[in-house]
C-alpha positions as MATLAB code, in Angstrom:
seq = 'XXXXXXXXXXXXXXXXXXXXXXXXXXXXXXXXXXXXXXXXXXXXXXXXXXXXXXXXXXXXXXXXXXXXXXXXXXXXXXXXXXXXXXXXXXXXXXXXXXXXXXXXXXXXXXXXXXXXXXXXXXXXXXXXXXXXXXXXXXXXXXXXXXXXXXXXXXXXXXXXXXXXXXXXXXXXXXXXXXXXXXXXXXXXXXXXXXXXXXXXXXXXXXXXXXXXXXXXXXXXXXXXXXXXXXXXXXXXXXXXXXXXXXXXXXXXXXXXXXXXXXXXXXXXXXXXXXXXXXXXXXXXXXXXXXXXXXXXXXXXXXXXXXXXXXXXXXXXXXXXXXXXXXXXXXXXXXXXXXXXXXXXXXXXXXXXXXXXXXXXXXXXXXXXXXXXXXXXXXXXXXXXXXXXXXXXXXXXXXXXXXXXXXXXXXXXXXXXXXXXXXXXXXXXXXXXXXXXXXXXXXXXXXXXXXXXXXXXXXXXXXXXXXXXXXXXXXXXXXXXXXXXXXXXXXXXXXXXXXXXXXXXXXXXXXXXXXXXXXXXXXXXXXXXXXXXXXXXXXXXXXXXXXXXXXXXXXXXXXXXXXXXXXXXXXXXXXXXXXXXXXXXXXXXXXXXXXXXXXXXXXXXXXXXXXXXXXXXXXXXXXXXXXXXXXXXXXXXXXXXXXXXXXXXXXXXXXXXXXXXXXXXXXXXXXXXXXXXXXXXXXXXXXXXXXXXXXXXXXXXXXXXXXXXXXXXXXXXXXXXXXXXXXXXXXXXXXXXXXXXXXXX';
ca = [
      77.486   70.903   70.582;
      74.910   72.546   68.322;
      72.708   73.451   71.308;
      75.724   74.942   73.092;
      76.500   77.167   70.138;
      72.865   78.239   69.789;
      72.855   79.210   73.466;
      76.087   81.205   73.061;
      74.909   83.054   69.939;
      71.508   83.790   71.516;
      73.059   85.155   74.711;
      75.472   87.427   72.855;
      72.896   88.668   70.321;
      70.117   89.420   72.814;
      72.534   90.972   75.302;
      73.971   93.396   72.762;
      70.512   94.316   71.477;
      69.617   95.250   75.058;
      72.855   97.122   75.718;
      72.564   99.103   72.482;
      68.914   99.919   73.265;
      69.998  101.390   76.597;
      72.646  103.331   74.674;
      69.970  104.942   72.500;
      68.106  105.874   75.698;
      71.294  107.441   77.099;
      71.592  109.653   74.011;
      67.918  110.653   74.086;
      67.374  111.229   77.818;
      70.745  112.576   78.972;
      70.773  115.847   80.931;
      70.683  118.708   78.395;
      73.577  121.104   77.989;
      71.818  124.494   77.752;
      72.585  127.098   75.127;
      72.541  129.679   77.937;
      72.271  129.841   81.726;
      70.210  132.945   82.519;
      69.670  134.875   85.753;
      65.891  134.974   86.325;
      65.658  138.498   87.735;
      68.121  140.321   85.441;
      68.072  138.124   82.292;
      71.868  138.260   82.398;
      73.681  135.328   80.745;
      75.947  133.550   83.200;
      77.187  130.668   81.013;
      76.825  129.479   77.430;
      76.944  125.986   75.979;
      80.428  126.712   74.690;
      81.562  127.657   78.207;
      80.331  124.327   79.588;
      81.748  122.159   76.800;
      85.086  123.972   76.795;
      85.110  123.686   80.582;
      84.782  119.916   80.208;
      87.842  119.951   77.931;
      89.720  122.049   80.506;
      88.790  119.546   83.220;
      90.054  116.722   80.998;
      93.338  118.548   80.357;
      94.233  118.903   84.056;
      93.739  115.173   84.587;
      89.937  114.833   84.651;
      89.047  111.752   86.666;
      92.579  111.608   88.054;
      91.878  114.789   90.068;
      88.880  114.064   92.255;
      85.761  112.722   90.566;
      82.564  113.694   88.767;
      79.331  111.766   89.497;
      81.447  109.380   91.591;
      83.803  108.343   88.772;
      87.473  109.108   89.320;
      90.128  109.285   92.009;
      89.811  109.355   95.782;
      92.030  112.117   97.247;
      90.298  115.302   96.068;
      86.509  115.625   96.535;
      83.830  114.602   94.138;
      83.389  118.016   92.534;
      79.685  117.465   91.841;
      78.818  116.518   95.420;
      81.118  119.187   96.823;
      79.594  121.927   94.634;
      76.018  120.956   95.563;
      76.755  120.893   99.293;
      78.608  124.209   99.266;
      75.911  125.835   97.157;
      73.118  124.567   99.423;
      74.951  125.541  102.613;
      75.657  129.061  101.342;
      72.038  129.653  100.328;
      70.651  128.371  103.643;
      73.115  130.462  105.672;
      72.352  133.579  103.599;
      68.590  133.176  104.031;
      68.966  132.414  107.738;
      70.905  135.659  108.242;
      68.505  137.694  106.100;
      65.284  136.278  107.550;
      66.178  135.416  111.141;
      69.476  137.232  111.856;
      70.989  133.892  112.861;
      73.037  131.062  111.375;
      71.159  128.096  109.970;
      72.162  125.545  112.617;
      70.799  127.788  115.399;
      67.311  127.913  113.923;
      64.443  125.860  115.321;
      62.978  122.887  113.471;
      60.146  124.829  111.808;
      62.468  127.589  110.586;
      64.934  125.058  109.197;
      62.128  123.178  107.452;
      60.837  126.379  105.829;
      64.271  127.339  104.471;
      64.998  123.788  103.340;
      61.691  123.639  101.432;
      62.575  126.941   99.784;
      66.022  125.595   98.885;
      64.634  122.391   97.378;
      62.155  124.341   95.250;
      64.907  126.684   94.025;
      67.442  123.982   93.211;
      65.441  120.919   92.208;
      62.844  122.608   89.990;
      63.733  121.951   86.349;
      63.896  125.326   84.573;
      65.215  124.020   81.256;
      63.259  125.710   78.454;
      62.843  123.438   75.410;
      62.123  126.345   73.061;
      65.313  128.362   73.567;
      67.372  125.626   75.326;
      68.063  127.829   78.339;
      68.281  127.263   82.087;
      67.061  129.899   84.514;
      68.557  130.365   87.993;
      67.673  132.744   90.813;
      69.859  135.570   92.099;
      70.070  133.706   95.417;
      71.616  130.763   93.621;
      73.843  133.080   91.588;
      75.393  134.397   94.804;
      76.150  130.826   95.886;
      77.593  130.016   92.460;
      79.896  133.050   92.630;
      81.119  131.923   96.043;
      81.823  128.460   94.624;
      83.651  129.977   91.659;
      85.883  131.909   94.022;
      86.550  128.759   96.061;
      87.430  126.507   93.112;
      89.543  129.142   91.401;
      91.633  129.282   94.548;
      92.004  125.498   94.732;
      93.112  125.016   91.132;
      95.341  128.086   90.880;
      96.833  128.199   94.387;
      96.726  124.450   95.028;
      95.564  122.526   98.070;
      97.798  119.992   99.773;
      94.943  117.912  101.224;
      93.603  117.402   97.696;
      97.070  116.680   96.219;
      96.555  119.590   93.807;
      99.788  121.555   93.316;
     100.037  125.310   93.049;
      99.652  126.498   89.470;
      97.700  123.450   88.281;
      95.530  125.878   86.292;
      96.194  129.620   86.209;
      94.564  130.823   82.983;
      91.647  133.001   84.110;
      89.431  132.127   81.141;
      90.003  128.394   81.633;
      89.208  128.702   85.330;
      85.891  130.335   84.466;
      85.107  127.620   81.915;
      86.074  124.859   84.356;
      83.602  126.294   86.855;
      80.913  126.364   84.160;
      81.381  122.633   83.645;
      81.368  121.902   87.396;
      78.140  123.910   87.687;
      76.510  121.872   84.917;
      77.446  118.516   86.526;
      75.927  119.725   89.816;
      72.829  121.084   88.042;
      72.229  117.667   86.435;
      72.669  115.929   89.793;
      70.348  118.293   91.697;
      67.602  119.020   89.145;
      64.607  116.720   88.736;
      64.018  115.080   85.386;
      60.919  116.444   83.623;
      57.841  114.912   85.217;
      59.862  112.896   87.735;
      60.619  113.196   91.444;
      64.289  112.325   91.004;
      67.255  114.014   89.331;
      69.030  113.241   86.068;
      71.467  111.156   88.166;
      68.665  109.346   90.051;
      69.201  111.521   93.139;
      72.938  110.835   93.337;
      74.810  112.111   95.353;
      73.231  111.593   98.761;
      72.658  115.164   99.979;
      70.079  115.541  102.796;
      69.959  119.352  102.454;
      68.148  119.097   99.106;
      66.433  115.741   99.773;
      68.699  113.869   97.387;
      67.981  110.433   98.821;
      67.965  106.954   97.322;
      65.113  106.336   94.911;
      62.469  103.641   95.159;
      63.749  102.115   91.906;
      67.236  101.684   93.369;
      65.852   99.928   96.447;
      63.494   97.615   94.529;
      66.042   96.537   91.946;
      68.711   96.017   94.627;
      66.432   93.620   96.461;
      65.553   91.773   93.271;
      69.215   91.459   92.307;
      70.015   89.735   95.609;
      67.099   87.313   95.196;
      68.218   86.511   91.636;
      71.797   86.031   92.813;
      70.718   83.393   95.344;
      68.387   81.706   92.844;
      70.959   81.399   90.079;
      73.726   80.300   92.442;
      71.500   77.358   93.330;
      70.672   76.601   89.688;
      74.285   76.821   88.507;
      75.586   74.734   91.402;
      73.036   72.027   90.593;
      73.973   72.181   86.904;
      77.660   71.958   87.751;
      77.289   68.987   90.071;
      75.342   66.902   87.547;
      77.400   67.833   84.476;
      81.014   68.485   85.434;
      81.993   64.804   85.296;
      80.334   64.164   81.921;
      83.349   64.892   79.753;
      85.296   62.207   77.965;
      87.390   60.148   80.354;
      91.102   60.452   79.657;
      93.865   58.399   81.155;
      96.327   61.022   82.308;
      99.701   60.343   80.654;
     102.611   59.156   82.777;
     105.001   61.553   81.022;
     104.687   65.156   79.880;
     103.095   65.120   76.379;
     104.790   68.447   75.646;
     108.349   67.291   76.378;
     109.288   67.325   72.690;
     107.149   70.326   71.833;
     108.231   71.900   68.557;
     109.184   75.536   69.021;
     109.522   78.258   66.405;
     111.742   81.316   65.818;
     108.837   83.706   66.351;
     108.373   82.358   69.883;
     111.901   83.383   70.746;
     111.039   86.861   69.440;
     108.230   86.976   72.017;
     110.650   86.621   74.931;
     111.709   90.273   74.854;
     108.093   91.216   75.597;
     108.452   89.546   78.982;
     111.458   91.675   79.903;
     109.648   94.907   78.992;
     106.485   93.726   80.756;
     108.523   93.045   83.907;
     109.925   96.568   83.768;
     106.421   98.007   83.273;
     105.184   96.026   86.296;
     108.017   97.392   88.426;
     107.400  100.956   87.218;
     103.684  100.628   87.890;
     104.346   99.567   91.498;
     106.785  102.453   92.048;
     104.203  104.911   90.710;
     101.582  103.273   92.925;
     103.766  103.900   95.976;
     104.120  107.570   95.014;
     100.390  107.868   94.336;
      99.292  106.390   97.653;
     101.834  108.519   99.531;
     100.125  111.625   98.181;
      97.147  110.654  100.382;
      99.194  111.349  103.519;
     101.599  114.003  102.253;
      99.684  115.852   99.548;
     102.510  117.622   97.729;
     105.625  115.619   98.565;
     107.231  112.202   98.876;
     108.823  111.981  102.332;
     109.649  115.679  102.167;
     110.753  115.817   98.525;
     108.584  118.182   96.445;
     107.552  115.494   93.962;
     104.398  117.335   92.843;
     106.537  119.939   91.140;
     107.604  117.314   88.590;
     105.105  114.468   88.902;
     101.830  115.640   90.466;
      99.287  113.172   91.793;
      97.237  113.406   88.602;
     100.225  112.135   86.607;
     101.407  109.386   88.976;
      97.870  108.005   89.248;
      97.319  108.241   85.490;
     100.497  106.319   84.796;
      99.831  103.835   87.607;
      96.395  102.826   86.279;
      97.338  103.060   82.614;
     100.454  100.911   83.001;
      98.327   98.250   84.720;
      96.148   98.003   81.609;
      99.196   98.153   79.312;
     101.222   95.381   80.945;
      98.282   93.060   81.579;
      96.980   93.450   78.020;
     100.511   93.105   76.596;
     100.953   89.863   78.537;
      97.785   88.364   77.161;
      98.566   89.525   73.621;
     102.086   88.085   73.850;
     100.601   84.796   75.035;
      98.346   84.703   71.982;
     101.316   85.280   69.681;
     103.387   82.650   71.520;
     100.682   79.977   71.265;
      99.688   80.771   67.655;
     102.279   78.556   65.885;
     101.717   75.798   68.483;
      98.033   75.807   67.541;
      98.627   75.615   63.785;
     101.747   73.467   63.914;
     103.544   75.844   61.575;
     104.810   79.399   61.510;
     103.145   81.697   59.026;
     105.050   84.055   56.774;
     106.285   87.338   58.312;
     105.196   86.239   61.812;
     108.516   87.187   63.370;
     108.553   90.538   61.576;
     105.032   91.282   62.827;
     106.010   90.416   66.399;
     109.010   92.744   66.276;
     106.932   95.524   64.723;
     104.279   95.208   67.437;
     106.968   95.228   70.094;
     108.421   98.547   68.986;
     104.944   99.965   68.392;
     104.101   99.046   71.998;
     107.155  100.915   73.260;
     106.263  103.998   71.223;
     102.644  103.955   72.421;
     103.539  103.490   76.091;
     106.281  106.125   76.194;
     104.564  108.526   73.777;
     101.235  108.474   75.597;
     102.920  108.945   78.996;
     104.883  111.943   77.743;
     101.771  113.401   76.102;
      99.831  113.081   79.357;
     102.603  114.873   81.242;
     102.561  117.708   78.698;
      98.767  117.927   78.845;
      98.487  118.078   82.635;
     101.197  120.760   82.740;
      99.140  122.800   80.233;
     101.722  122.800   77.441;
      99.093  121.753   74.879;
      96.003  123.554   73.625;
      92.734  121.747   74.324;
      92.298  120.059   70.932;
      95.942  118.965   70.795;
      95.547  117.647   74.332;
      92.569  115.514   73.259;
      94.595  113.883   70.483;
      98.062  113.661   72.012;
      97.754  114.517   75.695;
      95.385  113.535   78.505;
      91.766  112.609   77.696;
      90.889  112.682   81.401;
      88.974  109.410   81.693;
      90.173  106.692   84.052;
      91.793  103.663   82.343;
      91.644  105.378   78.942;
      93.533  108.587   79.666;
      95.839  108.357   76.651;
      95.261  110.769   73.772;
      93.081  109.803   70.809;
      96.094  109.487   68.462;
      97.654  106.882   70.755;
      94.313  105.073   70.979;
      94.120  104.843   67.181;
      97.762  103.710   66.988;
      97.045  100.996   69.559;
      93.900   99.988   67.664;
      95.935   99.501   64.472;
      98.373   97.341   66.432;
      95.487   95.229   67.730;
      94.177   94.699   64.201;
      97.618   93.415   63.201;
      97.632   91.161   66.279;
      94.212   89.762   65.347;
      95.453   88.960   61.825;
      98.656   87.316   63.084;
      96.898   85.098   65.612;
      93.710   84.391   63.638;
      95.467   83.048   60.558;
      97.105   80.346   62.682;
      93.811   79.460   64.356;
      91.991   79.308   60.993;
      94.699   76.984   59.635;
      94.156   74.680   62.609;
      90.339   74.824   62.301;
      90.582   73.601   58.699;
      92.104   70.363   60.009;
      88.601   69.595   61.323;
      89.851   67.577   64.281;
      88.481   67.252   67.823;
      89.721   70.721   68.802;
      87.651   72.491   66.117;
      85.002   73.951   68.436;
      87.568   74.980   71.025;
      89.500   76.828   68.325;
      86.370   78.502   66.938;
      85.505   80.036   70.318;
      89.163   81.064   70.646;
      88.931   82.755   67.241;
      85.736   84.548   68.324;
      87.456   85.899   71.449;
      90.532   87.025   69.490;
      88.426   88.907   66.946;
      86.286   90.427   69.714;
      89.399   91.739   71.481;
      90.415   93.544   68.312;
      86.919   94.796   67.510;
      85.698   95.993   70.904;
      88.773   98.118   71.570;
      87.367  100.523   68.984;
      84.361  101.244   71.208;
      86.712  103.697   72.939;
      86.704  105.764   69.725;
      82.930  106.174   69.598;
      82.859  109.561   71.308;
      84.404  112.858   70.283;
      86.163  115.824   71.831;
      82.881  117.568   72.702;
      80.718  114.560   73.513;
      78.705  114.781   76.720;
      79.698  113.059   79.933;
      76.889  110.423   79.901;
      77.800  109.444   76.326;
      81.516  109.238   77.105;
      80.877  107.127   80.211;
      78.647  104.774   78.228;
      81.344  104.059   75.658;
      84.155  104.128   78.232;
      82.622  101.186   80.045;
      82.227   99.300   76.775;
      85.999   99.443   76.619;
      86.895   98.938   80.277;
      84.213   96.373   81.122;
      83.464   94.560   77.858;
      86.980   94.622   76.405;
      89.000   93.906   79.551;
      86.528   92.129   81.827;
      84.471   90.550   79.047;
      86.232   89.226   75.981;
      89.714   89.094   77.478;
      88.145   86.876   80.151;
      86.721   84.567   77.472;
      90.104   84.546   75.730;
      91.853   83.593   78.977;
      89.373   80.796   79.716;
      89.803   79.277   76.258;
      93.605   79.597   76.298;
      93.832   77.732   79.609;
      91.440   75.072   78.294;
      93.569   74.703   75.152;
      96.787   74.344   77.177;
      95.234   71.683   79.416;
      93.921   69.823   76.360;
      97.442   69.767   74.919;
      98.656   68.282   78.202;
      96.020   65.523   77.760;
      94.430   66.510   81.074;
      91.105   67.163   79.354;
      89.942   66.118   75.913;
      89.807   68.782   73.214;
      86.120   68.042   72.628;
      85.241   68.503   76.298;
      87.439   71.612   76.513;
      85.526   73.118   73.595;
      82.112   72.352   75.042;
      83.039   73.658   78.489;
      84.643   76.819   77.063;
      81.588   77.729   74.989;
      79.243   77.032   77.916;
      81.437   79.055   80.295;
      81.536   81.968   77.847;
      77.733   81.853   77.548;
      77.240   81.906   81.323;
      79.761   84.661   81.863;
      78.570   86.897   79.028;
      74.901   86.381   80.001;
      75.607   88.593   82.999;
      78.672   90.417   81.771;
      77.413   92.213   78.654;
      74.276   93.815   80.109;
      76.035   93.919   83.485;
      78.163   96.695   81.992;
      75.330   98.978   83.056;
      76.119   98.606   86.764;
      78.865  101.185   86.161;
      76.249  103.627   84.869;
      73.520  103.698   87.527;
      74.088  107.351   88.447;
      75.815  108.800   85.382;
      72.996  110.827   83.871;
      71.512  107.603   82.507;
      67.834  106.526   82.487;
      66.331  104.359   85.220;
      66.405  101.337   82.880;
      70.174  101.257   83.434;
      69.534  100.677   87.134;
      66.963   97.943   86.496;
      68.978   95.972   83.958;
      72.390   96.741   85.452;
      71.347   95.550   88.915;
      69.702   92.393   87.578;
      72.427   91.241   85.224;
      75.448   92.371   87.229;
      74.181   90.058   89.984;
      74.369   87.227   87.442;
      78.041   88.111   86.818;
      78.807   86.992   90.361;
      77.065   83.611   89.985;
      79.830   81.697   88.124;
      82.416   83.160   90.502;
      80.811   81.276   93.402;
      82.070   78.022   91.876;
      85.705   79.101   92.025;
      86.235   76.826   95.026;
      85.647   73.833   92.743;
      88.182   75.194   90.264;
      90.759   75.669   93.017;
      90.216   72.097   94.178;
      90.494   70.660   90.670;
      93.682   72.563   89.891;
      95.172   71.430   93.193;
      94.248   67.797   92.473;
      95.748   68.248   89.028;
      99.127   69.037   90.536;
      99.033   65.881   92.622;
      97.797   63.591   89.833;
     101.124   62.968   88.095;
     104.715   63.682   89.054;
     105.478   65.393   85.736;
     102.809   67.986   86.514;
     105.193   69.460   89.094;
     107.017   70.987   86.142;
     104.007   73.292   85.742;
     103.548   73.890   89.471;
     104.021   77.668   89.490;
     101.886   78.549   86.478;
      99.114   76.415   88.025;
      99.659   78.077   91.415;
      99.084   81.461   89.771;
      95.930   80.092   88.104;
      94.756   78.930   91.556;
      95.374   82.467   92.841;
      93.286   83.784   89.936;
      90.395   81.543   91.005;
      90.713   82.707   94.625;
      90.760   86.406   93.736;
      87.990   85.897   91.180;
      85.787   84.755   94.025;
      86.989   87.271   96.637;
      87.945   90.321   94.545;
      85.520   90.145   91.637;
      82.793   88.211   93.472;
      82.601   89.279   97.124;
      84.120   92.766   96.847;
      82.497   93.281   93.454;
      79.027   92.508   94.759;
      79.768   94.712   97.770;
      79.503   97.723   95.450;
      77.260   96.295   92.689;
      73.668   96.680   93.970;
      72.285  100.193   93.401;
      71.516  100.592   97.118;
      75.203  100.049   97.886;
      76.716  101.992   95.003;
      74.477  104.975   95.730;
      76.345  105.563   98.994;
      79.825  104.156   98.302;
      80.620  104.891   94.653;
      84.065  106.477   94.449;
      85.010  105.632   98.043;
      87.851  103.340   99.112;
      85.450  100.393   98.832;
      85.833  100.876   95.077;
      89.624  100.731   95.460;
      89.245   97.418   97.305;
      87.441   95.906   94.316;
      89.794   97.562   91.814;
      92.976   96.181   93.391;
      91.711   92.684   94.168;
      90.007   92.237   90.787;
      92.394   94.041   88.433;
      95.620   92.721   89.919;
      94.279   89.720   91.836;
      92.497   88.305   88.790;
      93.912   89.835   85.616;
      97.396   90.590   86.920;
      97.850   87.118   88.404;
      96.497   85.607   85.189;
      98.977   87.634   83.142;
     101.795   86.429   85.364;
     100.566   82.849   84.996;
     100.611   83.250   81.214;
     104.188   84.552   81.292;
     105.249   81.555   83.371;
     103.492   78.979   81.187;
     105.113   80.442   78.038;
     108.533   80.443   79.678;
     107.928   76.897   80.943;
     107.155   75.704   77.417;
     110.241   77.438   76.051;
     112.776   76.679   78.772;
     114.760   73.428   78.893;
     116.033   73.676   82.465;
     114.609   72.717   85.827;
     113.358   75.807   87.628;
     114.741   76.766   91.001;
     111.580   77.489   92.982;
     112.825   79.915   95.635;
     112.189   83.125   93.686;
     108.757   82.045   92.423;
     107.695   80.741   95.840;
     108.576   84.067   97.429;
     106.954   86.008   94.583;
     103.704   84.043   94.834;
     103.258   84.247   98.590;
     104.492   87.820   99.025;
     102.157   89.018   96.260;
      99.088   87.331   97.716;
      99.826   88.080  101.371;
     100.684   91.681  100.468;
      97.424   92.141   98.565;
      95.417   90.720  101.488;
      97.238   92.999  103.966;
      96.777   96.049  101.739;
      93.026   95.492  101.731;
      92.412   94.365  105.317;
      94.740   96.816  107.099;
      93.918   99.930  105.089;
      91.607  100.119  102.080;
      88.629   98.219  103.488;
      88.567   99.892  106.947;
      88.829  103.356  105.345;
      86.070  102.423  102.905;
      83.809  101.294  105.764;
      84.400  104.564  107.646;
      83.607  106.540  104.500;
      80.506  104.438  103.781;
      79.145  105.067  107.284;
      79.771  108.797  106.873;
      78.110  108.873  103.451;
      75.015  107.042  104.736;
      74.603  109.066  107.933;
      75.718  112.560  106.865;
      75.919  112.794  103.082;
      78.280  111.800  100.297;
      80.309  115.024  100.273;
      81.335  114.469  103.917;
      82.765  111.043  103.044;
      85.128  112.628  100.507;
      86.221  115.735  102.415;
      89.690  116.249  103.888;
      88.257  116.648  107.408;
      87.489  112.920  107.372;
      90.362  111.700  105.209;
      92.945  113.574  107.302;
      91.425  112.601  110.645;
      93.826  110.756  113.004;
      92.071  107.385  112.593;
      92.026  107.459  108.792;
      95.599  108.769  108.604;
      96.748  105.867  110.795;
      94.980  103.423  108.501;
      96.648  105.040  105.478;
     100.084  104.563  107.021;
      99.209  100.949  107.857;
      98.895  100.313  104.146;
     102.687  100.370  104.035;
     102.690   96.886  105.596;
     100.848   95.361  102.668;
     102.565   97.569  100.104;
     106.062   96.568  101.225;
     105.211   92.853  101.279;
     103.552   93.147   97.861;
     106.522   95.061   96.413;
     108.901   92.308   97.547;
     106.748   89.833   95.648;
     106.907   92.008   92.539;
     110.701   92.195   92.878;
     111.074   88.409   92.999;
     108.675   87.835   90.096;
     110.418   90.372   87.859;
     113.826   89.025   88.884;
     112.829   85.478   87.972;
     111.185   86.488   84.685;
     114.093   88.608   83.472;
     116.664   85.998   84.541;
     114.799   83.143   82.849;
     114.172   85.196   79.705;
     117.833   86.167   79.366;
     118.855   82.524   79.821;
     116.565   81.455   76.966;
     117.755   84.315   74.762;
     121.292   83.005   75.097;
     120.349   79.505   73.988;
     121.564   78.879   70.460;
     118.783   76.575   69.333;
     115.626   75.081   70.746;
     113.457   72.118   69.715;
     112.569   72.332   66.061;
     114.150   75.761   65.515;
     116.116   76.173   62.335;
];
């Protein structure tokens, strides 16, 4: 066991040293925000640093990443504003020069004439004019004319609205804010189209793909993509070999003929947890309803089957709430599971445990409802920019809630860590066979509390590369990293209590699994940051280690088989059939959603062309719900199974399970994946901006595919209905019970 712990500690330590080193590089090499943007010929100041930074705050206040995207990060209906700005700017300049020089439009010119104008354009746009001495950027009058045309265009979109982009009329009408918003959009496009000093690629490694300015994939992206695929194949072979020679080496246990947990002692605090499951069920249902409204905006940009929904709940709000509620209910489920299992682990209930559970419950309600209301106020421009940052809409996907609500949630997590950890520490002091299993559980619990605070590491005026760096610490490391370790250890603990696996083996396997997963997962965080104004080292390390993330997922077939055999091993195991079925679904979607669809967009050569397209939505839905959502549902069911004393009627759960999984498959295969493939082809052959424009997304073929999503959505929604119905019904039944085993 000592070697296993040394491996775990070494992996975590070295991985974080590397990730933090890349962070220092992000700070030092990020695209500069100039003090002034100056017109070369007239020396007139077009923008100041304050204009750009305030413009970023304005962009955040209208929904930020929930209204189109920047550098590929964000939503899918409106364009990527960076790519769109660059293409419009380049097109305008080429057309203007073609008229001035040849009295013709650009497309009518011959090859030599086009090449001459394109070379002139590339020199004008890609030459880095940032002056280190006075921190200024210089632009030509030709580019200024294009910028003014863009300003006019974007002012119209955000003030008058555009149905195809799901942007309602009056989204932003303040003239000063519109000017500042355009200053920020200009800066993001400048960073994506200007070469780094001494390099032949831009601050975003030539993202987006834009043939007009020779923004094409870099050599580094190609090389590291190839290496990542080779490493993936190599380590799949190594891990498979390791698995086959070691997975039977645990202590042999004779599986009991009766359920060892039949007379499980239950505690008053566990009954207090039950109300969480009712609220979580309601949050799940609300999230699905908001998802239906959000996806309908892609076919009817301002309405919901004719009703002017955007007047009250614009796309930016429905999508914010849809994604945020997913994180809320999944995290709440896992946290509730930790609180439910805590007294089972220690064998006793600590002082004030029930009070703490009730306090956290009401705090959760306040945070969920308060943050949602604040976001609505922010998007509707009822808050000034600083107030919006703290109480309104921060504008960053999956962490849109205001800073105040983040801090409030962080305090709640600290309390959760204390409440769960004290029970685990009590059990560790017993020094029995489960000691190592409980230590790794304690590590994961403390990491969940600690790493949430990475989302507080940036400020109101931090730059976009810095914010994205810390944002993915939260989204990737917190949710996909240490919550994953927590889930693995919790399942191992439950199975050890059922005497299916020995506690000693469960501990060894859990630590080894955490080491393997985190070996790729920590540094693999960088695969989100290839083209976000980050240095090329992010591409090298992100590509290499994110490939390793996929390696353990290739063994999910073995896990599915073992769980299935588990169900058939003893008759009493049928009592736990549905929680285990949901764990089997987690293994399936871990392989398909996180593994196959994750690696589809992971290599730099792929992400360069398809970042922010519907291929991303494929991975998001199959990994976030397929893995973490299904796991949360499995946790709810296992807690209810432990608490309930009645035989479950399987009809509701059977329908919930199959409708959810069939619906998710249909959603992907009938709609999201085909649209993503069409967009990917367009991005590769024409340019990224074309893949995000309404001409493609509102074409007859794509519109038909959007409507076909209803098949999967309806089936999926039926599954949600049955799951919530069962959960609420079972929870109410157990609330009504006077006493349970061991309860005073």
